[in-house]
mmCIF file of C-alpha atoms in Angstrom:
data_model
loop_
_atom_site.group_PDB
_atom_site.id
_atom_site.type_symbol
_atom_site.label_atom_id
_atom_site.label_comp_id
_atom_site.label_asym_id
_atom_site.label_seq_id
_atom_site.Cartn_x
_atom_site.Cartn_y
_atom_site.Cartn_z
ATOM 1 C CA MET A 1 -42.855 21.927 -38.607
ATOM 2 C CA THR A 2 -41.267 18.518 -37.817
ATOM 3 C CA GLN A 3 -37.446 18.447 -37.822
ATOM 4 C CA LYS A 4 -34.557 15.675 -37.965
ATOM 5 C CA TYR A 5 -33.042 15.372 -34.894
ATOM 6 C CA TYR A 6 -29.762 13.214 -34.132
ATOM 7 C CA ALA A 7 -29.283 11.823 -30.777
ATOM 8 C CA GLN A 8 -25.978 10.569 -29.423
ATOM 9 C CA ILE A 9 -26.640 8.608 -26.219
ATOM 10 C CA TYR A 10 -23.716 7.348 -23.510
ATOM 11 C CA VAL A 11 -24.828 5.092 -21.321
ATOM 12 C CA THR A 12 -22.498 3.932 -18.788
ATOM 13 C CA LEU A 13 -22.362 2.287 -15.313
ATOM 14 C CA ARG A 14 -22.366 4.260 -12.266
ATOM 15 C CA PRO A 15 -19.457 4.703 -10.723
ATOM 16 C CA SER A 16 -20.041 2.263 -7.812
ATOM 17 C CA VAL A 17 -20.859 -0.657 -10.035
ATOM 18 C CA LEU A 18 -18.046 -3.113 -10.959
ATOM 19 C CA ASP A 19 -17.131 -3.394 -14.505
ATOM 20 C CA PRO A 20 -15.819 -7.072 -15.132
ATOM 21 C CA ALA A 21 -15.603 -6.346 -18.904
ATOM 22 C CA GLY A 22 -13.558 -3.123 -18.459
ATOM 23 C CA VAL A 23 -11.208 -5.123 -15.603
ATOM 24 C CA ALA A 24 -10.983 -7.906 -18.468
ATOM 25 C CA VAL A 25 -9.893 -5.104 -20.982
ATOM 26 C CA ARG A 26 -7.617 -3.423 -18.930
ATOM 27 C CA SER A 27 -5.803 -6.839 -18.450
ATOM 28 C CA GLY A 28 -5.402 -7.369 -21.859
ATOM 29 C CA VAL A 29 -3.977 -4.112 -22.543
ATOM 30 C CA GLN A 30 -1.520 -4.464 -19.495
ATOM 31 C CA GLN A 31 -0.528 -8.064 -21.429
ATOM 32 C CA MET A 32 -0.156 -5.914 -24.413
ATOM 33 C CA GLY A 33 2.590 -4.186 -22.581
ATOM 34 C CA TYR A 34 0.866 -0.967 -21.411
ATOM 35 C CA ASP A 35 1.396 -0.894 -17.919
ATOM 36 C CA ASN A 36 0.315 2.779 -17.764
ATOM 37 C CA VAL A 37 -3.170 1.947 -18.367
ATOM 38 C CA GLU A 38 -5.074 2.310 -14.977
ATOM 39 C CA GLN A 39 -8.411 2.050 -15.546
ATOM 40 C CA VAL A 40 -10.938 0.983 -18.230
ATOM 41 C CA ARG A 41 -14.664 1.360 -17.975
ATOM 42 C CA ILE A 42 -17.020 0.045 -20.830
ATOM 43 C CA GLY A 43 -20.083 1.405 -21.264
ATOM 44 C CA LYS A 44 -22.848 1.806 -24.416
ATOM 45 C CA TYR A 45 -22.774 4.511 -27.414
ATOM 46 C CA ILE A 46 -26.315 4.614 -29.213
ATOM 47 C CA GLU A 47 -26.876 6.920 -32.196
ATOM 48 C CA VAL A 48 -30.714 7.607 -32.909
ATOM 49 C CA THR A 49 -32.022 9.626 -35.650
ATOM 50 C CA LEU A 50 -35.563 10.679 -34.757
ATOM 51 C CA ASN A 51 -38.372 13.463 -36.225
ATOM 52 C CA ALA A 52 -39.909 15.893 -33.670
ATOM 53 C CA ASN A 53 -41.902 18.743 -33.488
ATOM 54 C CA SER A 54 -39.366 20.431 -31.171
ATOM 55 C CA GLU A 55 -36.038 20.125 -29.090
ATOM 56 C CA ASP A 56 -37.805 19.709 -26.189
ATOM 57 C CA GLU A 57 -40.132 17.064 -27.501
ATOM 58 C CA ALA A 58 -37.199 14.778 -28.834
ATOM 59 C CA LYS A 59 -35.264 15.194 -25.161
ATOM 60 C CA THR A 60 -38.450 14.122 -23.770
ATOM 61 C CA GLN A 61 -39.102 11.251 -25.994
ATOM 62 C CA LEU A 62 -35.151 10.056 -25.656
ATOM 63 C CA ASP A 63 -35.696 10.451 -21.596
ATOM 64 C CA ARG A 64 -38.322 7.976 -22.022
ATOM 65 C CA ILE A 65 -36.358 5.589 -24.593
ATOM 66 C CA CYS A 66 -33.151 5.556 -22.439
ATOM 67 C CA ASP A 67 -35.300 4.929 -18.757
ATOM 68 C CA LEU A 68 -37.326 2.155 -20.302
ATOM 69 C CA LEU A 69 -35.365 0.719 -23.057
ATOM 70 C CA LEU A 70 -31.312 1.599 -23.240
ATOM 71 C CA ALA A 71 -30.366 2.135 -19.594
ATOM 72 C CA ASN A 72 -31.057 0.102 -16.456
ATOM 73 C CA PRO A 73 -31.285 3.261 -14.299
ATOM 74 C CA VAL A 74 -30.338 0.933 -11.247
ATOM 75 C CA ILE A 75 -26.695 0.307 -12.415
ATOM 76 C CA GLU A 76 -26.310 2.985 -15.318
ATOM 77 C CA THR A 77 -26.558 6.413 -16.161
ATOM 78 C CA TYR A 78 -26.703 7.939 -19.418
ATOM 79 C CA ARG A 79 -26.872 11.230 -20.844
ATOM 80 C CA PHE A 80 -27.011 12.328 -24.759
ATOM 81 C CA ASP A 81 -26.460 14.996 -26.689
ATOM 82 C CA LEU A 82 -28.916 16.441 -29.438
ATOM 83 C CA THR A 83 -28.145 18.236 -32.781
ATOM 84 C CA THR A 84 -30.527 19.286 -35.467
ATOM 85 C CA VAL A 85 -29.890 17.453 -38.889
ATOM 86 C CA SER A 86 -30.189 20.142 -41.258
ATOM 87 C CA SER A 87 -32.472 19.610 -44.454
ATOM 88 C CA GLU A 88 -30.626 21.356 -46.762
ATOM 89 C CA VAL A 89 -27.988 18.449 -46.457
ATOM 90 C CA GLN A 90 -30.713 16.072 -48.475
ATOM 91 C CA THR A 91 -30.148 15.785 -52.022
ATOM 92 C CA SER A 92 -33.405 15.705 -53.954
ATOM 93 C CA MET B 1 6.935 14.324 -16.737
ATOM 94 C CA THR B 2 4.312 11.867 -16.525
ATOM 95 C CA GLN B 3 0.851 13.142 -16.636
ATOM 96 C CA LYS B 4 -2.433 11.527 -16.377
ATOM 97 C CA TYR B 5 -5.001 11.286 -19.408
ATOM 98 C CA TYR B 6 -8.596 10.470 -19.605
ATOM 99 C CA ALA B 7 -9.678 9.161 -23.068
ATOM 100 C CA GLN B 8 -13.114 8.782 -24.101
ATOM 101 C CA ILE B 9 -13.351 5.880 -27.011
ATOM 102 C CA TYR B 10 -15.983 5.572 -29.220
ATOM 103 C CA VAL B 11 -16.542 2.336 -31.448
ATOM 104 C CA THR B 12 -19.108 2.376 -34.132
ATOM 105 C CA LEU B 13 -20.238 -0.073 -37.249
ATOM 106 C CA ARG B 14 -18.953 1.190 -40.362
ATOM 107 C CA PRO B 15 -21.920 2.535 -42.093
ATOM 108 C CA SER B 16 -22.040 -0.420 -44.463
ATOM 109 C CA VAL B 17 -22.207 -2.774 -42.301
ATOM 110 C CA LEU B 18 -25.981 -4.237 -41.013
ATOM 111 C CA ASP B 19 -26.510 -3.438 -37.584
ATOM 112 C CA PRO B 20 -29.427 -6.503 -36.314
ATOM 113 C CA ALA B 21 -29.075 -5.219 -32.626
ATOM 114 C CA GLY B 22 -29.934 -1.529 -33.554
ATOM 115 C CA VAL B 23 -32.678 -2.695 -35.796
ATOM 116 C CA ALA B 24 -34.013 -4.760 -32.715
ATOM 117 C CA VAL B 25 -33.721 -1.625 -30.492
ATOM 118 C CA ARG B 26 -35.408 0.422 -33.129
ATOM 119 C CA SER B 27 -38.419 -2.029 -33.419
ATOM 120 C CA GLY B 28 -38.539 -1.618 -29.369
ATOM 121 C CA VAL B 29 -38.838 1.565 -29.584
ATOM 122 C CA GLN B 30 -41.472 1.699 -32.113
ATOM 123 C CA GLN B 31 -43.729 -1.034 -29.998
ATOM 124 C CA MET B 32 -43.294 2.119 -27.222
ATOM 125 C CA GLY B 33 -45.647 4.335 -29.431
ATOM 126 C CA TYR B 34 -42.543 6.204 -31.025
ATOM 127 C CA ASP B 35 -43.054 5.707 -35.066
ATOM 128 C CA ASN B 36 -40.922 8.951 -35.568
ATOM 129 C CA VAL B 37 -37.580 7.335 -34.886
ATOM 130 C CA GLU B 38 -36.190 6.288 -38.251
ATOM 131 C CA GLN B 39 -32.591 4.812 -37.306
ATOM 132 C CA VAL B 40 -30.912 3.489 -34.256
ATOM 133 C CA ARG B 41 -27.305 1.653 -34.448
ATOM 134 C CA ILE B 42 -25.268 0.677 -31.123
ATOM 135 C CA GLY B 43 -21.777 1.232 -30.756
ATOM 136 C CA LYS B 44 -19.495 1.118 -27.548
ATOM 137 C CA TYR B 45 -18.196 3.817 -25.350
ATOM 138 C CA ILE B 46 -14.941 3.010 -23.547
ATOM 139 C CA GLU B 47 -13.397 5.197 -21.262
ATOM 140 C CA VAL B 48 -9.766 4.708 -20.462
ATOM 141 C CA THR B 49 -7.418 6.657 -17.610
ATOM 142 C CA LEU B 50 -3.697 6.075 -18.328
ATOM 143 C CA ASN B 51 -0.277 7.773 -17.485
ATOM 144 C CA ALA B 52 1.806 9.077 -20.490
ATOM 145 C CA ASN B 53 4.875 11.405 -20.828
ATOM 146 C CA SER B 54 3.114 13.393 -23.517
ATOM 147 C CA GLU B 55 -0.341 13.794 -25.565
ATOM 148 C CA ASP B 56 1.396 12.248 -28.522
ATOM 149 C CA GLU B 57 2.409 9.026 -26.832
ATOM 150 C CA ALA B 58 -1.184 8.743 -25.217
ATOM 151 C CA LYS B 59 -2.503 8.815 -28.745
ATOM 152 C CA THR B 60 -0.254 6.495 -30.260
ATOM 153 C CA GLN B 61 -1.014 3.832 -27.259
ATOM 154 C CA LEU B 62 -4.756 4.610 -27.701
ATOM 155 C CA ASP B 63 -4.683 3.906 -31.398
ATOM 156 C CA ARG B 64 -2.872 0.431 -31.164
ATOM 157 C CA ILE B 65 -4.849 -0.479 -27.857
ATOM 158 C CA CYS B 66 -8.148 0.338 -30.144
ATOM 159 C CA ASP B 67 -6.782 -1.477 -33.408
ATOM 160 C CA LEU B 68 -5.836 -4.402 -31.459
ATOM 161 C CA LEU B 69 -8.250 -4.919 -29.148
ATOM 162 C CA LEU B 70 -11.334 -2.423 -28.761
ATOM 163 C CA ALA B 71 -12.392 -2.135 -32.308
ATOM 164 C CA ASN B 72 -12.276 -4.699 -35.254
ATOM 165 C CA PRO B 73 -11.350 -2.712 -38.465
ATOM 166 C CA VAL B 74 -12.617 -4.702 -40.762
ATOM 167 C CA ILE B 75 -16.318 -3.801 -39.665
ATOM 168 C CA GLU B 76 -15.480 -0.910 -36.850
ATOM 169 C CA THR B 77 -14.212 2.614 -36.648
ATOM 170 C CA TYR B 78 -13.475 4.289 -33.887
ATOM 171 C CA ARG B 79 -12.495 7.829 -32.812
ATOM 172 C CA PHE B 80 -11.426 9.333 -29.253
ATOM 173 C CA ASP B 81 -11.123 12.421 -27.234
ATOM 174 C CA LEU B 82 -8.337 12.860 -25.075
ATOM 175 C CA THR B 83 -8.359 15.241 -21.849
ATOM 176 C CA THR B 84 -5.611 15.622 -19.027
ATOM 177 C CA VAL B 85 -6.345 15.149 -15.703
ATOM 178 C CA SER B 86 -4.896 17.998 -13.681
ATOM 179 C CA SER B 87 -3.268 16.819 -10.896
ATOM 180 C CA GLU B 88 -4.892 19.248 -8.733
ATOM 181 C CA VAL B 89 -8.178 17.424 -8.546
ATOM 182 C CA GLN B 90 -6.299 14.996 -6.194
ATOM 183 C CA THR B 91 -6.446 15.227 -2.618
ATOM 184 C CA SER B 92 -3.970 13.750 -0.489
#
């Protein structure tokens, strides 16, 4: 039976990759007077709703989507949390 | 005593706001053959390391930083998770 899944995907730069946008934000934060902010790194957060026959199928698809479309594996890594959307929530 | 905190900030579009980038990604995913993907919404994920005297102080600062710099409160909402960075991790 097809089940609806909700995935929260986090795409982040690899630690060795420079993040100029993060440096710019830290500079802005420090100009606001918050000198105590040490580091800012910026990534992407993507919410995906999909239907799949099993959790494994959903994970396989999400891995492919992340590798090919959402993340650049040379400079970025990703991880995701997967939860089922209970069908009881739907109101007819 | 000053403590180091690690914050994970999620900035997302309000549900009522259209997300053209998300629609474009969904279209790309469907062209990959995954017709089962219903919705894609794109947000920002920001990691911040900061020093603060207490968890409350860190939260207050992060709220200000999010409101003024990271999120546009008209179209976006944010939330963050705050964890302490244990000083034992540091190697001298």
